Each structure stands twice: as structure tokens, then as C-alpha cells.
Amino acid sequence: GQQLNQSPQSMFIQEGEDVSMNCTSSSIFNTWLWYKQDPGEGPVLLIALYKAGELTSNGRLTAQFGITRKDSFLNISASIPSDVGIYFCAGHGSGTYKYIFGTGTRLKVLA
Amino acid sequence: GAVVSQHPSRVICKSGTSVKIECRSLDFQATTMFWYRQFPKQSLMLMATSNEGSKATYEQGVEKDKFLINHASLTLSTLTVTSAHPEDSSFYICSAPRGGGGAANEQFFGPGTRLTVL
């Protein structure tokens, strides 16, 4: 099935550093969702974006809906060890009932 | 956030048997639920959309006779893996959109079911 491109695929960072990841699509989306998945568990919704240009925060997490509506960004500030996991973006466009998921960004935080 | 449960969390079965996985939305009603499959270190792949009161919609390449879906009520969808084989071993996750069943709403995921077929 179709997937969104997420970048980077994986990253190692030092505790306290800021993290940035993005998701790009070849088609326009109306909604972007960002999830975090821990090993052996289902994804947990972090942030939902509904409007182009929208910038939304959830604690140390900030996500933006790209102006072109073809991309979205997630930033994590002052990372901590529990930020370890896989982050997925998901986009929804018009004319479909489905969400398309990104390929995931695997984050590892070094204490 | 909304709560979606799955049962069982883990199941080990012999090849040739059938396994039923339940997905429940605990604090909201969902006319639509989604079933995903996830292989190790990979993203979620949509298998089918479960529709309350009508037939499920399957993605291309997913065998409807192999993966039976029943949306029994506004809070329950079941996925039955029939005649399971080792290649069916995977992590199965359901999700439900809150807010009337429209896919544009936020999707909440269950905790997943790890299926191992011996």
C-alpha cells in the first residue's frame, strides 16, 4: 500500500538535545496525525493537525502542518530517555476514508 | 485520549486453527474501525476497514476469506484469522476514529495482538 516518506529513518541523540523529523507526501492532505509507538504496543496519538500552517504543541512536542499541505514536521525539545520509540506520521486526504502512514522514525536517546 | 482495547494481547496457536481477535472502543461509538498488520521494524499496513452494519472493505492483496471481519456493534469489531499458518504470524492492531466514524477524525489505536502460529 501507499506510504509516506519519513526522515530520518532512525537517529541517535544525546539526552537534552532537540529532535526534528519530517514527513512528506506526493499528494495533498487535509489532516496530519503524529503517533509514538513503544515496542509491543499500539501507537499512541501525540498531536493532530487540521489546517495548513497550523503549529500545535503538546508538552515538549511541537508539530506543524506544512503550508503546501504535502508535509508535516515534528520537533521534540530537550529529549529524555523515555522519548525512545518509533514515531509515525499519518495523513488523510479528501476522497478517501483511509489514513496513510509514514515509514517511521526510530529514535534512540543516549543518556 | 479515547480508549480502544484489544483481546487477546498475545496468542500462540497451531497451524490450521482459527484465531479471533476483538477490538472494542470503550468510551465512544465507532461505526468504522480499521485493522492493521505490522511486521517487525516496519510501518502499519492497513488490511481492511470494518463497517458496522455492512461488509468490511479489504485492501488489495488481503484475502477476505482468510481474514474474516465482523462489526457486531458500534463498539466491537472482530478479526478472525482462519486456518492460520506461520506466515500469518504478526502484530495485529485495530484503530477506531472518534467523532462519528468519519476517517478525518483522530484515530485511536488498540494495544495490539501478537499472533504466533507454530
PDB file of N, CA and C in Angstrom, chain A residues 5-14 19-22 34-41 74 76 79-89 102-110, chain B residues 38-44 91 114:
ATOM      1  N   ASN A   5       6.805   9.213   3.120  1.00  0.00           N
ATOM      2  CA  ASN A   5       8.233   9.180   3.409  1.00  0.00           C
ATOM      3  C   ASN A   5       8.529   9.953   4.675  1.00  0.00           C
ATOM      4  N   GLN A   6       9.167   9.287   5.620  1.00  0.00           N
ATOM      5  CA  GLN A   6       9.576   9.948   6.841  1.00  0.00           C
ATOM      6  C   GLN A   6      11.085  10.041   6.890  1.00  0.00           C
ATOM      7  N   SER A   7      11.573  11.119   7.446  1.00  0.00           N
ATOM      8  CA  SER A   7      13.011  11.323   7.537  1.00  0.00           C
ATOM      9  C   SER A   7      13.355  11.965   8.874  1.00  0.00           C
ATOM     10  N   PRO A   8      14.426  11.516   9.535  1.00  0.00           N
ATOM     11  CA  PRO A   8      15.275  10.391   9.142  1.00  0.00           C
ATOM     12  C   PRO A   8      14.626   9.058   9.493  1.00  0.00           C
ATOM     13  N   GLN A   9      15.199   7.959   9.002  1.00  0.00           N
ATOM     14  CA  GLN A   9      14.679   6.633   9.327  1.00  0.00           C
ATOM     15  C   GLN A   9      14.955   6.300  10.777  1.00  0.00           C
ATOM     16  N   SER A  10      16.150   6.686  11.237  1.00  0.00           N
ATOM     17  CA  SER A  10      16.493   6.462  12.630  1.00  0.00           C
ATOM     18  C   SER A  10      17.503   7.510  13.061  1.00  0.00           C
ATOM     19  N   MET A  11      17.575   7.727  14.361  1.00  0.00           N
ATOM     20  CA  MET A  11      18.537   8.688  14.869  1.00  0.00           C
ATOM     21  C   MET A  11      18.900   8.388  16.315  1.00  0.00           C
ATOM     22  N   PHE A  12      20.185   8.600  16.596  1.00  0.00           N
ATOM     23  CA  PHE A  12      20.691   8.517  17.953  1.00  0.00           C
ATOM     24  C   PHE A  12      20.962   9.944  18.399  1.00  0.00           C
ATOM     25  N   ILE A  13      20.457  10.299  19.563  1.00  0.00           N
ATOM     26  CA  ILE A  13      20.746  11.649  20.058  1.00  0.00           C
ATOM     27  C   ILE A  13      21.110  11.580  21.529  1.00  0.00           C
ATOM     28  N   GLN A  14      21.761  12.627  21.992  1.00  0.00           N
ATOM     29  CA  GLN A  14      22.108  12.735  23.408  1.00  0.00           C
ATOM     30  C   GLN A  14      20.911  13.283  24.181  1.00  0.00           C
ATOM     31  N   VAL A  19      15.127  17.326  18.804  1.00  0.00           N
ATOM     32  CA  VAL A  19      14.980  16.367  17.703  1.00  0.00           C
ATOM     33  C   VAL A  19      13.998  16.926  16.688  1.00  0.00           C
ATOM     34  N   SER A  20      14.307  16.727  15.419  1.00  0.00           N
ATOM     35  CA  SER A  20      13.379  17.118  14.365  1.00  0.00           C
ATOM     36  C   SER A  20      13.209  15.978  13.379  1.00  0.00           C
ATOM     37  N   MET A  21      11.988  15.754  12.967  1.00  0.00           N
ATOM     38  CA  MET A  21      11.710  14.748  11.945  1.00  0.00           C
ATOM     39  C   MET A  21      10.602  15.276  11.046  1.00  0.00           C
ATOM     40  N   ASN A  22      10.557  14.755   9.816  1.00  0.00           N
ATOM     41  CA  ASN A  22       9.511  15.245   8.925  1.00  0.00           C
ATOM     42  C   ASN A  22       8.906  14.131   8.097  1.00  0.00           C
ATOM     43  N   TRP A  34       0.355  12.635  14.349  1.00  0.00           N
ATOM     44  CA  TRP A  34       1.656  12.105  14.758  1.00  0.00           C
ATOM     45  C   TRP A  34       1.454  11.140  15.917  1.00  0.00           C
ATOM     46  N   TYR A  35       2.093   9.948  15.808  1.00  0.00           N
ATOM     47  CA  TYR A  35       1.973   8.903  16.814  1.00  0.00           C
ATOM     48  C   TYR A  35       3.352   8.489  17.312  1.00  0.00           C
ATOM     49  N   LYS A  36       3.369   7.939  18.520  1.00  0.00           N
ATOM     50  CA  LYS A  36       4.572   7.292  19.065  1.00  0.00           C
ATOM     51  C   LYS A  36       4.202   5.855  19.409  1.00  0.00           C
ATOM     52  N   GLN A  37       5.075   4.927  19.020  1.00  0.00           N
ATOM     53  CA  GLN A  37       4.843   3.525  19.318  1.00  0.00           C
ATOM     54  C   GLN A  37       6.012   2.954  20.106  1.00  0.00           C
ATOM     55  N   ASP A  38       5.711   2.386  21.256  1.00  0.00           N
ATOM     56  CA  ASP A  38       6.707   1.669  22.048  1.00  0.00           C
ATOM     57  C   ASP A  38       6.680   0.198  21.631  1.00  0.00           C
ATOM     58  N   PRO A  39       7.776  -0.519  21.849  1.00  0.00           N
ATOM     59  CA  PRO A  39       7.843  -1.931  21.424  1.00  0.00           C
ATOM     60  C   PRO A  39       6.704  -2.764  21.994  1.00  0.00           C
ATOM     61  N   GLY A  40       6.050  -3.517  21.118  1.00  0.00           N
ATOM     62  CA  GLY A  40       4.997  -4.421  21.556  1.00  0.00           C
ATOM     63  C   GLY A  40       3.692  -3.755  21.933  1.00  0.00           C
ATOM     64  N   GLU A  41       3.549  -2.483  21.619  1.00  0.00           N
ATOM     65  CA  GLU A  41       2.316  -1.767  21.958  1.00  0.00           C
ATOM     66  C   GLU A  41       1.746  -1.078  20.731  1.00  0.00           C
ATOM     67  N   LEU A  74       7.697  17.271  13.052  1.00  0.00           N
ATOM     68  CA  LEU A  74       7.556  17.060  14.490  1.00  0.00           C
ATOM     69  C   LEU A  74       8.883  17.395  15.153  1.00  0.00           C
ATOM     70  N   ILE A  76      10.890  17.591  18.965  1.00  0.00           N
ATOM     71  CA  ILE A  76      10.906  17.233  20.385  1.00  0.00           C
ATOM     72  C   ILE A  76      12.015  18.043  21.017  1.00  0.00           C
ATOM     73  N   SER A  79      15.214  16.304  24.751  1.00  0.00           N
ATOM     74  CA  SER A  79      14.845  14.893  24.786  1.00  0.00           C
ATOM     75  C   SER A  79      15.265  14.210  26.085  1.00  0.00           C
ATOM     76  N   ILE A  80      14.463  13.222  26.479  1.00  0.00           N
ATOM     77  CA  ILE A  80      14.729  12.417  27.673  1.00  0.00           C
ATOM     78  C   ILE A  80      14.692  10.943  27.270  1.00  0.00           C
ATOM     79  N   PRO A  81      15.247  10.059  28.084  1.00  0.00           N
ATOM     80  CA  PRO A  81      15.312   8.634  27.713  1.00  0.00           C
ATOM     81  C   PRO A  81      13.968   8.018  27.328  1.00  0.00           C
ATOM     82  N   SER A  82      12.886   8.442  27.947  1.00  0.00           N
ATOM     83  CA  SER A  82      11.573   7.843  27.631  1.00  0.00           C
ATOM     84  C   SER A  82      11.020   8.297  26.284  1.00  0.00           C
ATOM     85  N   ASP A  83      11.724   9.177  25.600  1.00  0.00           N
ATOM     86  CA  ASP A  83      11.307   9.558  24.248  1.00  0.00           C
ATOM     87  C   ASP A  83      11.667   8.476  23.234  1.00  0.00           C
ATOM     88  N   VAL A  84      12.433   7.495  23.674  1.00  0.00           N
ATOM     89  CA  VAL A  84      12.813   6.384  22.792  1.00  0.00           C
ATOM     90  C   VAL A  84      11.562   5.697  22.252  1.00  0.00           C
ATOM     91  N   GLY A  85      11.591   5.390  20.957  1.00  0.00           N
ATOM     92  CA  GLY A  85      10.453   4.702  20.358  1.00  0.00           C
ATOM     93  C   GLY A  85      10.425   4.984  18.866  1.00  0.00           C
ATOM     94  N   ILE A  86       9.344   4.591  18.247  1.00  0.00           N
ATOM     95  CA  ILE A  86       9.169   4.844  16.825  1.00  0.00           C
ATOM     96  C   ILE A  86       8.054   5.869  16.653  1.00  0.00           C
ATOM     97  N   TYR A  87       8.334   6.882  15.878  1.00  0.00           N
ATOM     98  CA  TYR A  87       7.372   7.944  15.627  1.00  0.00           C
ATOM     99  C   TYR A  87       6.827   7.796  14.211  1.00  0.00           C
ATOM    100  N   PHE A  88       5.507   7.791  14.111  1.00  0.00           N
ATOM    101  CA  PHE A  88       4.846   7.669  12.814  1.00  0.00           C
ATOM    102  C   PHE A  88       4.005   8.902  12.534  1.00  0.00           C
ATOM    103  N   CYS A  89       4.049   9.338  11.279  1.00  0.00           N
ATOM    104  CA  CYS A  89       3.095  10.341  10.844  1.00  0.00           C
ATOM    105  C   CYS A  89       1.989   9.606  10.098  1.00  0.00           C
ATOM    106  N   GLY A 102       3.291   6.915   7.617  1.00  0.00           N
ATOM    107  CA  GLY A 102       4.681   7.096   7.244  1.00  0.00           C
ATOM    108  C   GLY A 102       5.489   5.848   7.542  1.00  0.00           C
ATOM    109  N   THR A 103       6.716   5.864   7.074  1.00  0.00           N
ATOM    110  CA  THR A 103       7.615   4.717   7.239  1.00  0.00           C
ATOM    111  C   THR A 103       8.212   4.643   8.629  1.00  0.00           C
ATOM    112  N   GLY A 104       8.057   5.704   9.412  1.00  0.00           N
ATOM    113  CA  GLY A 104       8.507   5.690  10.794  1.00  0.00           C
ATOM    114  C   GLY A 104       9.902   6.248  10.985  1.00  0.00           C
ATOM    115  N   THR A 105      10.107   6.889  12.120  1.00  0.00           N
ATOM    116  CA  THR A 105      11.430   7.362  12.545  1.00  0.00           C
ATOM    117  C   THR A 105      11.721   6.726  13.881  1.00  0.00           C
ATOM    118  N   ARG A 106      12.804   5.946  13.918  1.00  0.00           N
ATOM    119  CA  ARG A 106      13.182   5.259  15.153  1.00  0.00           C
ATOM    120  C   ARG A 106      14.134   6.144  15.928  1.00  0.00           C
ATOM    121  N   LEU A 107      13.740   6.519  17.140  1.00  0.00           N
ATOM    122  CA  LEU A 107      14.537   7.438  17.955  1.00  0.00           C
ATOM    123  C   LEU A 107      15.178   6.698  19.121  1.00  0.00           C
ATOM    124  N   LYS A 108      16.471   6.917  19.276  1.00  0.00           N
ATOM    125  CA  LYS A 108      17.190   6.341  20.415  1.00  0.00           C
ATOM    126  C   LYS A 108      17.891   7.478  21.140  1.00  0.00           C
ATOM    127  N   VAL A 109      17.687   7.549  22.421  1.00  0.00           N
ATOM    128  CA  VAL A 109      18.260   8.622  23.222  1.00  0.00           C
ATOM    129  C   VAL A 109      19.361   8.061  24.108  1.00  0.00           C
ATOM    130  N   LEU A 110      20.546   8.651  23.996  1.00  0.00           N
ATOM    131  CA  LEU A 110      21.679   8.217  24.794  1.00  0.00           C
ATOM    132  C   LEU A 110      21.754   9.065  26.055  1.00  0.00           C
TER     133      LEU A 110
ATOM    134  N   GLN B  38       1.364  -5.336  11.288  1.00  0.00           N
ATOM    135  CA  GLN B  38       2.686  -4.735  11.379  1.00  0.00           C
ATOM    136  C   GLN B  38       3.737  -5.809  11.532  1.00  0.00           C
ATOM    137  N   PHE B  39       4.698  -5.865  10.615  1.00  0.00           N
ATOM    138  CA  PHE B  39       5.821  -6.775  10.722  1.00  0.00           C
ATOM    139  C   PHE B  39       6.943  -6.054  11.469  1.00  0.00           C
ATOM    140  N   PRO B  40       7.872  -6.827  12.039  1.00  0.00           N
ATOM    141  CA  PRO B  40       8.946  -6.216  12.825  1.00  0.00           C
ATOM    142  C   PRO B  40       9.679  -5.110  12.084  1.00  0.00           C
ATOM    143  N   LYS B  41       9.858  -3.994  12.745  1.00  0.00           N
ATOM    144  CA  LYS B  41      10.598  -2.844  12.234  1.00  0.00           C
ATOM    145  C   LYS B  41       9.982  -2.257  10.977  1.00  0.00           C
ATOM    146  N   GLN B  42       8.702  -2.463  10.804  1.00  0.00           N
ATOM    147  CA  GLN B  42       8.032  -1.879   9.657  1.00  0.00           C
ATOM    148  C   GLN B  42       6.847  -1.030  10.102  1.00  0.00           C
ATOM    149  N   SER B  43       6.296  -0.304   9.158  1.00  0.00           N
ATOM    150  CA  SER B  43       5.165   0.551   9.460  1.00  0.00           C
ATOM    151  C   SER B  43       3.869  -0.259   9.493  1.00  0.00           C
ATOM    152  N   LEU B  44       2.779   0.434   9.781  1.00  0.00           N
ATOM    153  CA  LEU B  44       1.476  -0.228   9.819  1.00  0.00           C
ATOM    154  C   LEU B  44       0.909  -0.319   8.404  1.00  0.00           C
ATOM    155  N   PHE B  91       1.934  -8.789  14.190  1.00  0.00           N
ATOM    156  CA  PHE B  91       1.321  -7.935  15.210  1.00  0.00           C
ATOM    157  C   PHE B  91       0.105  -7.293  14.551  1.00  0.00           C
ATOM    158  N   ARG B 114      -0.320  -9.852  19.470  1.00  0.00           N
ATOM    159  CA  ARG B 114       0.806 -10.582  18.881  1.00  0.00           C
ATOM    160  C   ARG B 114       0.360 -11.999  18.587  1.00  0.00           C
TER     161      ARG B 114
END
